[in-house]
Amino acid sequence: MKIRSSVFASLCLIFEIFGIALFLRGFFPVPVKSSFSSKSKLSDLPAEPLTGNSPNSSKVPASLFRRVVIVVIDALREDFVFGPKGQQYMPYTRNLVERGSSLSFVAKARPPTVTMPRIKALTTGSIPGFIDVVMNLNSPALLEDNIIWQAKAAGKRIIFYGDDTWVRLFPKHFMEYDGTTSFFVSDYTEVDNNVTRHLDSTLKRDDWDILILHYLGLDHIGHLSGPHSSLVGPKLLEMDHILKRIHASLISRETEGSLPNLLVLCGDHGMSETGSHGGSSEPEISTPMVLISPAFRRKAGMETPSTVEQVDLVPTLALGLGLPISQNSVGRLIQPVFQGTSLRDQLRFLHLNGFQLSCLLKDSMPAFEKEEGYEQFRVAEKSHGSWMKLYLEGNTSEVLSNMGRKVLKQYLEALQAMSAALSRQLGKYDMYSMVVGMVLVLQVLLLLLIAMPEALSNSAEVELPLASALLSLPFYLLCLLCCSVHVLVCTSAEASCYLCGLSWGLVLVATAFSCGLLCMLLSLANQKMSPGSRPAGKSSGDSCFSELDILLLIGTVGHVISLGSSSFIEEEHQTWYFLLNTLCLAVFQDVCRKYFRERRGTGDEGSYLPSKEGPPASLSPAGELSVGAGSEKWLALATPLLTLACCRVLRSLNQTGVQWAHLPDLGHWLNSQEHKAELSLLAAASLVLMFFLVQRRCSLVSKIALALGLLGVYSYRAAVGNVLFPWQPKEGRDLSKGTVEARFVYIFVLGILFTGAKDLLRSQVISADVRLKSRGLWEVYSGVVLLCALLLRPHNLPVLACCLLIQTVMAQFIWKELQYDAAQTTIMHYWFGQAFFYFQGNSNNIATVDISAGFVGLESYVEIPAVFLTAFSTYAGPLLWACHLVCYLTSEHHRSAASLGHGCYCFALLRSIPVVAYILLITALRYHLFIWSVFSPKLLYEAMHMLVTTIVCVFFTAMDQNHTSRS
Amino acid sequence: MRDLEIKGMVSAHAIIASSIFVATVMPLFFVDNFSIYGTHLTWLYSVSGSVSVVNITVFWLLGISPPTKKHTLSYKVSRAVRSCLYFILSCLLFHAVVVLYGAPLLESALETFSLAVLLSSLTTLRCLCVLGPSVQAWIRVFSREGAMSVWDTSLQITTACSVIGAWLGAFPIPLDWDRPWQVWPISCSLGATFGFLTGLVIAPAWIHWHPEVLGRSPG
Ligand SMILES: [Zn+2]
Ligand SMILES: [Zn+2]
């Protein structure tokens, strides 16, 4: 079967997507969960361990606190309370911490330090799987056993004010609630006022038991201007004041004889030095946890807070409120909280916590009996029983209390061991799915590589021996073998494999497919190996690589190798910037060689220059920058230098990565309040430049639409409050969501895309005109540019403008003039795309994804558009360069009809190599220390990039199809 | 003839290489607390100074420098001045390129410039010695198949090796190992020096094993 290389590349990419999806399914562990779908019940609680029989043995623990107020301050870092900032801005809280009856801890949040997984951890006590981050955008109701549900089931009345993630997670759980969206990161007063306005009336009332407040303002300030911003101080003061109000009210309503109240102050996660969160750096995972209640003894002075896990709050609160601990909690109770109770009660609480953990352990680990913690728990339970016996006999001697303390210690050790064992359990992988996915991806990559000579030949067609592979005996034997392996694996291992849960028909189809691929691969390899049967269209007879080729090769290979190091993943942008610079210098050298050798006029290089120059004017698209022949040389020389300068400016626009992320960058400078005028000017200039660069190749209608669209972009930014609008009252205008303006732009985007699609269709169906097709492509491209301009933050508009500028000059003076072939041009486009991905402020950390792009022009959260827009704006750089590649190669069609196919093939190969290498690497490094903080986010980025590339390649194929069906 | 030339080149290269070692060892006796990492800039200046002096002396003694048409003093002076100018220009050019590669613009400008000086003395200075201050000749030598003598080839190889060495030297910087040699610009200047030394070794060997290269000189 003969197929074109573009079709071949797209098919390969699509299959790779399946392989990657399977790998991801196996790689990201499903969080530890007990298999019971029910929730813990009070009646299920075990009796107090006792050797003999006793009447009051199955006593349900009594509640320790009457009312609980939980104040969650988003992104409250540990040093905001315990550090110098706390001393300065949170005087009341500090006073309570130092001298009040309170308990302070540093609670460690597990990565991913993103709000929703953290809320889940704070309520269920489980450690959410990494994949929960991806699901952070849409948070469906929490079905797992959790403390909110338990409290509601026990008849507690809960009131909630704050981040509406809670409302989505716990619908119908709250007696009263008011959720505020974290819609605009630039808003850090309104979100908090929406919470505080309910405070006075609520505190006066008596009809609630639990009050939860979640303040978002601090997090927004962090995202806006970092932890050292001047806005942090006032915000902390405000929070301190709120705590004072709550505490004063709780104290005033404290009555003699009734149970004490509890006030909990905690953060869901910390804040890195740049103000973002999501990773696992120390400032991101360290949050303060302050428990304030008259039940605790007064402090004499500041003590260094001890460290606990964030999830430890769940069993502590549950037992403190007399509720069962939720099933999946891996936390251990915070012992000092129960210090004031009798020894018997303390042991009882520890026993309950231990029992819950041991149940979870039994459920999630087949070999639980070998676990050290389980053993310890059994021993502790026994000695607890004998202690109880002595106690009930009325023994009150010193021996009893000593023994009791020993039991307590045993329990604490058992809890620690069991908790650690459960956390370890998180690192389990579904190796079967991973291996199958890996094999699939590897096969596709080998197929791509083996077909390289044919795919890059002049005909750009690949001969796939599909029929012979499918009809051969080895194929059936392989199928049989794979099926038996599948049966073997699924019957031997526990049913934790994803593949084993699939239906048989699906597995059979997949097996047949994979085996067919392998057979095809083998027969292709066999063809290549046997001499004499070389394909005729092999073009790379002269194996003379230029310096540029060597650089492109070394760069690609070197980048792949660098993925093995966590530092290079964190600082991947440096790799790309470095390679891009070297590329520009190599191009510069090529230009110099071309223009300066020309002057010497030696014979052997004569073929290098003239005659071919100047493509037929009729074919070159309208609107090339018109330049004289003399200045062309100097412009060509200046182009790489201009590119270098642009790249240098852009790299200081957004400081990304980890090591140097704290350094000040232009983006922060522009975003600060006092430089609004500069930002407005820069944004406006970029938009104008973009208009002039893009409009040259479009039809008149599109030109007008583009101009209006770009104007709409500016007015959208002005409406949201990012930039200034010249004729607009400075004061007294309220920020809107800018929905109208954004939708106005969307209309133009759709309009331009529609015009482009219409041209493309017409060129295919009716007139078969290359110019029409080229114009259609450019229109699609300008639609994409307009959408990018809308979604990117205003300080990133120069990135977009520079991108267009570099594309224009490089296309005209370098790629065309120096006659780089499709493969070289594609690799350069890919490199530029990668560098621009980082120029726009992305990194390999989940925290840098700009989620606000998903809300542009939407009144409320709508899942599908939000995900699409976020993905689009994140991959704007690579996408724009890929689009430009399609346009460029199409407009260059006259040179080689196969160039589009070559480009598509190279693009697919360039993406496949790092992905496959990375999948192999991450499998090998799956027990690496940084696997969850560094390698996994990168894997998600790679998978997402693969998806984007596949879409682009399918577009490529469609364009290629049009051409060949025409000619 | 060729063997003689290669022998001469080997001895010249040996002298230059040994001058680098001497420049690394000598300051131990004169400067307190001298170490390559600790007082990196001192080491850097010492190496670039000694390489410059030795290069100039060796090439002057060997008489490789391009024949001068006139032997008047004023012509020689103007050549020297032009050479100095070219050297300074090349320092600035290297500085600019290093900044484009991402070195900080203002802070640690001295370190960046020192690296530029080192690179210039490893590359440009040799070009000045062998080819003289003539752009035409430089472009010829650094074009493909532009070498006309063994010294041209040696120049190509050592220059390329120094630059590639500095280029490779930049790779360890992002690693989070916190080693003393990861401080800017130590790894780059060490890389450039090692690259230069490698070039000095490779050049005669390359010429020895590839005798056909010179037979293909254009024109
Ligand atoms: Zn948060
Ligand atoms: Zn946040």
mmCIF file of N, CA and C and ligand atoms in Angstrom, chain A residues 74-75 113-116 118 163 214 216 219 268-269 277, ligand 1:
data_model
loop_
_atom_site.group_PDB
_atom_site.id
_atom_site.type_symbol
_atom_site.label_atom_id
_atom_site.label_comp_id
_atom_site.label_asym_id
_atom_site.label_seq_id
_atom_site.Cartn_x
_atom_site.Cartn_y
_atom_site.Cartn_z
ATOM 1 N N ASP A 74 -5.804 31.078 51.348
ATOM 2 C CA ASP A 74 -5.148 30.488 50.190
ATOM 3 C C ASP A 74 -3.718 31.001 50.080
ATOM 4 N N ALA A 75 -2.806 30.083 49.852
ATOM 5 C CA ALA A 75 -1.397 30.412 49.645
ATOM 6 C C ALA A 75 -0.767 31.080 50.864
ATOM 7 N N THR A 113 0.804 21.279 44.706
ATOM 8 C CA THR A 113 0.292 22.309 45.598
ATOM 9 C C THR A 113 -0.664 23.222 44.847
ATOM 10 N N VAL A 114 -1.762 22.656 44.446
ATOM 11 C CA VAL A 114 -2.798 23.400 43.739
ATOM 12 C C VAL A 114 -4.055 23.325 44.608
ATOM 13 N N THR A 115 -4.876 24.351 44.514
ATOM 14 C CA THR A 115 -5.946 24.494 45.495
ATOM 15 C C THR A 115 -6.856 23.272 45.595
ATOM 16 N N MET A 116 -7.364 22.794 44.459
ATOM 17 C CA MET A 116 -8.366 21.739 44.598
ATOM 18 C C MET A 116 -7.838 20.448 45.212
ATOM 19 N N ARG A 118 -5.560 20.222 47.258
ATOM 20 C CA ARG A 118 -5.294 20.541 48.661
ATOM 21 C C ARG A 118 -6.585 20.529 49.469
ATOM 22 N N ASP A 163 -13.964 30.374 48.411
ATOM 23 C CA ASP A 163 -13.694 29.833 47.074
ATOM 24 C C ASP A 163 -14.766 28.809 46.694
ATOM 25 N N HIS A 214 -12.829 30.500 53.349
ATOM 26 C CA HIS A 214 -11.669 30.312 52.475
ATOM 27 C C HIS A 214 -11.373 31.642 51.783
ATOM 28 N N LEU A 216 -9.248 34.051 49.311
ATOM 29 C CA LEU A 216 -8.440 33.868 48.099
ATOM 30 C C LEU A 216 -7.485 35.027 47.818
ATOM 31 N N ASP A 219 -3.588 34.665 47.663
ATOM 32 C CA ASP A 219 -3.136 33.885 46.523
ATOM 33 C C ASP A 219 -3.090 34.746 45.269
ATOM 34 N N ASP A 268 -3.920 26.393 52.335
ATOM 35 C CA ASP A 268 -4.034 25.175 51.538
ATOM 36 C C ASP A 268 -2.704 24.787 50.924
ATOM 37 N N HIS A 269 -1.883 25.795 50.640
ATOM 38 C CA HIS A 269 -0.539 25.548 50.104
ATOM 39 C C HIS A 269 0.244 26.821 50.312
ATOM 40 N N HIS A 277 2.444 28.599 42.631
ATOM 41 C CA HIS A 277 2.466 27.374 43.411
ATOM 42 C C HIS A 277 2.099 26.216 42.515
HETATM 43 ZN ZN ZN C 1 -4.828 27.766 46.679
#
